[in-house]
Amino acid sequence: MSHQPAESRARVTLPQLQTWRLEGRKVVMTTAYDAVTAQIADAAGVDVILVGDSVGNVCLGFETTLPVSMAMMNHHLEAVARTRPAALLVADMPYLSFHLSVEDTLRNAGGFLQRGAQAVKLEGGAKRLPMIHALLDAEIPVMGHLGLTPQSVNPMGGYKVQGRQAEDAVRLLEDAHKLQEAGCFSLVLEGIPADLAARITETLEIPTIGIGAGPGCSGQVLVFHDLLGLLPGSSPKFVRRYVDGFQVLRDGMAVWAEDVRAGGFPDSRESYTLPEAVRPVLTQWHP
Ligand code: KIV
């Protein structure tokens, strides 16, 4: 696989995504939540880094994304932004950060941009249009997010594939077009049938980025911890693990623990020495 490492590539811009859409070049997006995950993703040459509210599930131990706050998102975004990735940096608007008022939404999203994000992502269809218009008016680029939107876990009755019924599929098609007309630069399509996602994609001009939405999208996103197998237990159907990260890291840690207990770590390779002339001080000193 060829990729351009972060040091040798120019920063990805919003217009570039549109160009890639026209050229048929797939967009690669993953999540990052801190400096290490951002540096790994960027060094691998991904196009877009999303500081997702999935931080709640994969890093903070919440069962849903609903408890994730702006303070948490800002904390994680700042850590990612400090690494100055070449990838386009998008920050996810958490639950209640874009629901209360236009003023509140602008302050939250604007704060993301001031912390280094180039765009924000928010979940929901037509009913989010007033907030999307206000954000775009304030020069804040918006990535939409339709389908299985995790912040809607309660009304959806669980994490279920969306758009399987005719009227739901049509609503999603219509929502996608409304978000494009409003000016969203891209859409995440999550947890919908592959043929529906392909139809949405071929009828839109902006790129779609799929997760559990089949191969017909303009790009793909997977959560960092999912694709690198960092979480114990089984993965959902739409995830492919490219490394069994949990096992690799656990095994490394277990070998280190064994070395410590057996007195094999550290040895001279990991130790500092006192200059020869200073050594007598140790034996001459008594408590
Ligand atoms: O928060 C997140 O990680 C996301 C992606 C799954 C798109 O919204």
Short mmCIF file of C-alpha atoms and ligand atoms in Angstrom, two decimals:
data_model
loop_
_atom_site.label_atom_id
_atom_site.label_comp_id
_atom_site.label_asym_id
_atom_site.label_seq_id
_atom_site.Cartn_x
_atom_site.Cartn_y
_atom_site.Cartn_z
CA MET A 1 0.00 0.00 0.00
CA SER A 2 1.43 3.41 -0.85
CA HIS A 3 0.70 6.46 1.23
CA GLN A 4 2.28 9.82 1.78
CA PRO A 5 3.66 10.25 5.30
CA ALA A 6 2.49 13.37 7.16
CA GLU A 7 5.84 15.22 6.86
CA SER A 8 5.79 15.13 3.06
CA ARG A 9 2.20 16.00 2.29
CA ALA A 10 0.32 19.26 2.19
CA ARG A 11 -2.59 19.79 4.56
CA VAL A 12 -5.83 18.36 3.21
CA THR A 13 -8.40 21.08 2.48
CA LEU A 14 -12.17 21.09 2.04
CA PRO A 15 -12.09 21.89 -1.70
CA GLN A 16 -9.77 18.91 -2.15
CA LEU A 17 -12.52 16.55 -0.97
CA GLN A 18 -14.76 17.92 -3.69
CA THR A 19 -12.05 17.47 -6.31
CA TRP A 20 -11.50 13.89 -5.16
CA ARG A 21 -15.23 13.31 -5.41
CA LEU A 22 -15.16 14.40 -9.06
CA GLU A 23 -12.07 12.29 -9.73
CA GLY A 24 -13.62 9.24 -8.04
CA ARG A 25 -10.79 9.06 -5.46
CA LYS A 26 -12.01 7.47 -2.24
CA VAL A 27 -11.76 9.49 0.99
CA VAL A 28 -10.22 7.75 4.00
CA MET A 29 -11.37 8.96 7.40
CA THR A 30 -10.70 7.64 10.88
CA THR A 31 -11.16 8.93 14.40
CA ALA A 32 -8.47 10.14 16.80
CA TYR A 33 -8.82 11.28 20.38
CA ASP A 34 -5.33 12.19 21.55
CA ALA A 35 -1.83 12.93 20.28
CA VAL A 36 -0.83 9.28 19.83
CA THR A 37 -3.90 8.19 17.89
CA ALA A 38 -3.69 11.36 15.75
CA GLN A 39 -0.02 10.77 14.94
CA ILE A 40 -0.62 7.13 14.00
CA ALA A 41 -3.56 8.04 11.73
CA ASP A 42 -1.71 10.94 10.13
CA ALA A 43 1.49 8.95 9.59
CA ALA A 44 -0.63 6.27 7.87
CA GLY A 45 -1.75 8.94 5.41
CA VAL A 46 -5.48 9.12 6.19
CA ASP A 47 -7.27 12.05 4.56
CA VAL A 48 -9.60 13.10 7.36
CA ILE A 49 -9.26 12.80 11.14
CA LEU A 50 -12.50 13.04 13.07
CA VAL A 51 -12.39 13.78 16.77
CA GLY A 52 -15.57 11.79 17.25
CA ASP A 53 -17.95 11.75 20.16
CA SER A 54 -17.27 8.00 20.03
CA VAL A 55 -14.53 9.07 22.46
CA GLY A 56 -17.27 8.46 25.03
CA ASN A 57 -17.49 4.76 24.16
CA VAL A 58 -13.92 3.89 23.28
CA CYS A 59 -11.92 6.06 25.69
CA LEU A 60 -14.20 7.18 28.51
CA GLY A 61 -16.17 4.02 29.27
CA PHE A 62 -19.68 5.35 28.56
CA GLU A 63 -22.26 3.01 27.04
CA THR A 64 -23.59 5.68 24.69
CA THR A 65 -22.29 8.98 23.31
CA LEU A 66 -24.99 10.94 25.13
CA PRO A 67 -22.92 11.86 28.22
CA VAL A 68 -20.11 13.34 26.10
CA SER A 69 -19.84 17.08 26.81
CA MET A 70 -18.25 20.04 25.02
CA ALA A 71 -15.60 20.17 27.74
CA MET A 72 -14.63 16.56 26.99
CA MET A 73 -14.61 17.15 23.23
CA ASN A 74 -12.50 20.31 23.58
CA HIS A 75 -9.98 18.47 25.75
CA HIS A 76 -9.55 15.70 23.16
CA LEU A 77 -9.63 18.03 20.14
CA GLU A 78 -6.86 20.18 21.66
CA ALA A 79 -4.64 17.11 22.11
CA VAL A 80 -5.20 16.05 18.49
CA ALA A 81 -4.76 19.59 17.10
CA ARG A 82 -1.42 20.03 18.90
CA THR A 83 0.03 17.33 16.61
CA ARG A 84 -0.76 19.57 13.59
CA PRO A 85 -1.96 16.71 11.36
CA ALA A 86 -1.83 17.01 7.59
CA ALA A 87 -5.24 15.32 7.50
CA LEU A 88 -8.33 17.50 7.44
CA LEU A 89 -9.38 17.88 11.09
CA VAL A 90 -13.11 17.60 11.82
CA ALA A 91 -14.65 17.86 15.30
CA ASP A 92 -17.89 16.14 16.24
CA MET A 93 -20.67 18.20 17.86
CA PRO A 94 -21.74 16.19 20.93
CA TYR A 95 -25.30 15.72 22.17
CA LEU A 96 -26.92 19.00 23.33
CA SER A 97 -24.16 21.14 21.81
CA PHE A 98 -26.33 22.08 18.80
CA HIS A 99 -29.85 21.61 20.11
CA LEU A 100 -30.48 24.51 22.49
CA SER A 101 -30.06 27.72 20.50
CA VAL A 102 -28.28 29.14 17.48
CA GLU A 103 -26.08 31.20 19.78
CA ASP A 104 -25.03 28.19 21.79
CA THR A 105 -24.42 26.14 18.63
CA LEU A 106 -22.23 28.87 17.10
CA ARG A 107 -20.24 29.32 20.30
CA ASN A 108 -19.60 25.57 20.55
CA ALA A 109 -18.73 25.04 16.88
CA GLY A 110 -16.72 28.28 16.67
CA GLY A 111 -14.77 27.12 19.73
CA PHE A 112 -13.87 23.95 17.83
CA LEU A 113 -12.48 26.02 14.94
CA GLN A 114 -10.54 28.22 17.36
CA ARG A 115 -8.99 25.03 18.77
CA GLY A 116 -7.77 23.89 15.34
CA ALA A 117 -10.64 22.02 13.70
CA GLN A 118 -11.30 22.91 10.05
CA ALA A 119 -14.92 21.76 10.13
CA VAL A 120 -17.58 20.30 12.41
CA LYS A 121 -19.80 17.25 12.02
CA LEU A 122 -23.31 17.00 13.39
CA GLU A 123 -25.92 14.26 13.43
CA GLY A 124 -29.41 14.56 11.98
CA GLY A 125 -31.47 15.40 8.93
CA ALA A 126 -33.84 18.16 7.91
CA LYS A 127 -34.69 19.23 11.44
CA ARG A 128 -31.08 20.35 11.93
CA LEU A 129 -31.20 22.70 8.94
CA PRO A 130 -31.68 25.94 10.94
CA MET A 131 -28.49 25.23 12.92
CA ILE A 132 -26.63 24.13 9.79
CA HIS A 133 -27.58 27.38 8.01
CA ALA A 134 -26.38 29.43 10.99
CA LEU A 135 -23.07 27.56 11.13
CA LEU A 136 -22.42 27.97 7.41
CA ASP A 137 -23.30 31.66 7.72
CA ALA A 138 -20.59 31.96 10.33
CA GLU A 139 -18.01 30.35 7.98
CA ILE A 140 -18.09 27.05 9.85
CA PRO A 141 -18.00 24.14 7.37
CA VAL A 142 -20.41 21.33 8.22
CA MET A 143 -20.22 17.59 7.59
CA GLY A 144 -23.67 16.00 7.96
CA HIS A 145 -24.35 12.58 9.46
CA LEU A 146 -27.40 10.49 8.52
CA GLY A 147 -28.74 6.98 9.11
CA LEU A 148 -27.85 5.20 12.34
CA THR A 149 -27.02 8.34 14.28
CA PRO A 150 -25.79 7.16 17.71
CA GLN A 151 -27.12 10.24 19.54
CA SER A 152 -30.63 9.04 18.54
CA VAL A 153 -30.17 5.65 20.23
CA ASN A 154 -33.29 6.13 22.39
CA PRO A 155 -35.80 7.08 19.67
CA MET A 156 -34.28 4.42 17.37
CA GLY A 157 -34.75 1.79 20.13
CA GLY A 158 -31.11 0.67 19.91
CA TYR A 159 -28.30 0.66 17.36
CA LYS A 160 -30.32 -0.65 14.43
CA VAL A 161 -29.72 -0.44 10.69
CA GLN A 162 -31.84 2.45 9.35
CA GLY A 163 -33.61 2.99 6.02
CA ARG A 164 -34.83 -0.56 5.47
CA GLN A 165 -38.46 0.50 5.01
CA ALA A 166 -39.44 2.35 1.83
CA GLU A 167 -40.53 5.53 3.61
CA ASP A 168 -37.36 5.63 5.75
CA ALA A 169 -35.20 5.09 2.68
CA VAL A 170 -36.96 7.96 0.86
CA ARG A 171 -36.65 10.21 3.95
CA LEU A 172 -32.90 9.52 4.04
CA LEU A 173 -32.55 10.29 0.32
CA GLU A 174 -34.47 13.55 0.83
CA ASP A 175 -32.49 14.47 3.94
CA ALA A 176 -29.22 13.88 2.12
CA HIS A 177 -30.27 16.24 -0.66
CA LYS A 178 -31.50 18.87 1.82
CA LEU A 179 -28.18 18.81 3.63
CA GLN A 180 -26.32 19.14 0.34
CA GLU A 181 -28.54 22.05 -0.73
CA ALA A 182 -27.93 23.72 2.63
CA GLY A 183 -24.20 23.62 1.92
CA CYS A 184 -22.78 20.64 3.85
CA PHE A 185 -19.43 19.72 2.26
CA SER A 186 -19.80 16.01 2.93
CA LEU A 187 -22.09 13.47 4.61
CA VAL A 188 -21.38 10.51 6.85
CA LEU A 189 -23.80 7.67 6.07
CA GLU A 190 -23.92 5.24 8.97
CA GLY A 191 -25.68 1.89 9.33
CA ILE A 192 -27.84 1.86 6.22
CA PRO A 193 -28.24 -0.75 3.43
CA ALA A 194 -25.46 -0.65 0.85
CA ASP A 195 -27.83 -0.09 -2.09
CA LEU A 196 -29.45 2.90 -0.38
CA ALA A 197 -26.04 4.43 0.41
CA ALA A 198 -24.94 3.86 -3.20
CA ARG A 199 -28.09 5.58 -4.50
CA ILE A 200 -27.61 8.54 -2.16
CA THR A 201 -23.99 8.79 -3.27
CA GLU A 202 -24.67 8.65 -7.02
CA THR A 203 -27.40 11.29 -6.79
CA LEU A 204 -25.30 13.73 -4.72
CA GLU A 205 -22.44 15.95 -5.81
CA ILE A 206 -20.75 16.11 -2.41
CA PRO A 207 -18.78 13.12 -1.10
CA THR A 208 -20.40 10.57 1.21
CA ILE A 209 -18.32 8.78 3.81
CA GLY A 210 -19.74 5.43 4.83
CA ILE A 211 -19.59 3.35 7.99
CA GLY A 212 -21.67 0.21 7.80
CA ALA A 213 -23.06 1.60 4.54
CA GLY A 214 -21.38 -0.62 1.95
CA PRO A 215 -18.76 0.01 -0.73
CA GLY A 216 -20.75 2.47 -2.86
CA CYS A 217 -19.88 5.57 -0.80
CA SER A 218 -17.26 8.12 -1.85
CA GLY A 219 -15.15 7.21 1.17
CA GLN A 220 -15.07 5.15 4.33
CA VAL A 221 -14.66 5.84 8.02
CA LEU A 222 -13.92 3.41 10.84
CA VAL A 223 -13.32 4.17 14.49
CA PHE A 224 -9.58 3.99 15.26
CA HIS A 225 -9.98 1.44 18.08
CA ASP A 226 -12.25 -0.77 15.97
CA LEU A 227 -10.04 -1.03 12.90
CA LEU A 228 -6.91 -1.63 14.96
CA GLY A 229 -8.63 -4.19 17.19
CA LEU A 230 -7.86 -2.29 20.38
CA LEU A 231 -11.07 -3.22 22.16
CA PRO A 232 -11.59 -6.63 23.80
CA GLY A 233 -14.51 -8.76 22.61
CA SER A 234 -16.11 -9.15 19.21
CA SER A 235 -16.64 -6.37 16.67
CA PRO A 236 -19.86 -5.39 14.89
CA LYS A 237 -20.43 -6.78 11.36
CA PHE A 238 -19.36 -3.57 9.60
CA VAL A 239 -15.90 -3.52 11.22
CA ARG A 240 -12.82 -5.18 9.76
CA ARG A 241 -9.90 -5.51 12.20
CA TYR A 242 -6.59 -4.86 10.46
CA VAL A 243 -4.53 -5.70 13.55
CA ASP A 244 -5.45 -7.52 16.73
CA GLY A 245 -4.12 -4.53 18.65
CA PHE A 246 -5.50 -5.60 22.01
CA GLN A 247 -3.69 -8.94 21.85
CA VAL A 248 -0.44 -7.47 20.48
CA LEU A 249 -0.30 -4.79 23.17
CA ARG A 250 -1.43 -7.10 25.96
CA ASP A 251 1.28 -9.63 25.03
CA GLY A 252 3.98 -6.93 25.02
CA MET A 253 2.82 -5.68 28.41
CA ALA A 254 2.75 -9.22 29.84
CA VAL A 255 6.36 -9.89 28.71
CA TRP A 256 7.46 -6.63 30.38
CA ALA A 257 5.66 -7.58 33.60
CA GLU A 258 7.41 -10.97 33.56
CA ASP A 259 10.80 -9.27 33.01
CA VAL A 260 10.22 -6.88 35.92
CA ARG A 261 9.25 -9.74 38.26
CA ALA A 262 12.25 -11.84 37.15
CA GLY A 263 14.66 -8.89 37.55
CA GLY A 264 15.33 -8.78 33.82
CA PHE A 265 14.14 -5.20 33.39
CA PRO A 266 15.83 -2.79 33.52
CA ASP A 267 19.40 -3.84 32.78
CA SER A 268 22.41 -1.77 31.74
CA ARG A 269 20.75 -0.83 28.44
CA GLU A 270 18.01 1.11 30.20
CA SER A 271 20.14 2.47 33.09
CA TYR A 272 22.24 5.62 33.62
CA THR A 273 25.76 5.46 35.07
CA LEU A 274 27.46 7.74 37.58
CA PRO A 275 30.77 9.21 36.36
CA GLU A 276 33.76 7.16 37.66
CA ALA A 277 35.07 10.07 39.72
CA VAL A 278 31.78 10.54 41.55
CA ARG A 279 31.32 6.89 42.56
CA PRO A 280 33.36 7.04 45.82
CA VAL A 281 30.82 9.56 47.17
CA LEU A 282 28.32 6.71 47.42
CA THR A 283 30.47 4.46 49.58
CA GLN A 284 31.79 7.33 51.69
CA TRP A 285 28.34 8.53 52.59
CA HIS A 286 26.63 6.88 55.64
CA PRO A 287 23.24 7.64 57.12
O1 KIV B 1 -18.08 9.65 16.66
C1 KIV B 1 -17.71 8.97 15.70
O2 KIV B 1 -16.72 8.23 15.77
C2 KIV B 1 -18.46 9.06 14.46
C3 KIV B 1 -18.03 8.21 13.32
C4 KIV B 1 -18.39 6.80 13.55
C5 KIV B 1 -18.54 8.70 12.04
O3 KIV B 1 -19.41 9.78 14.39
#
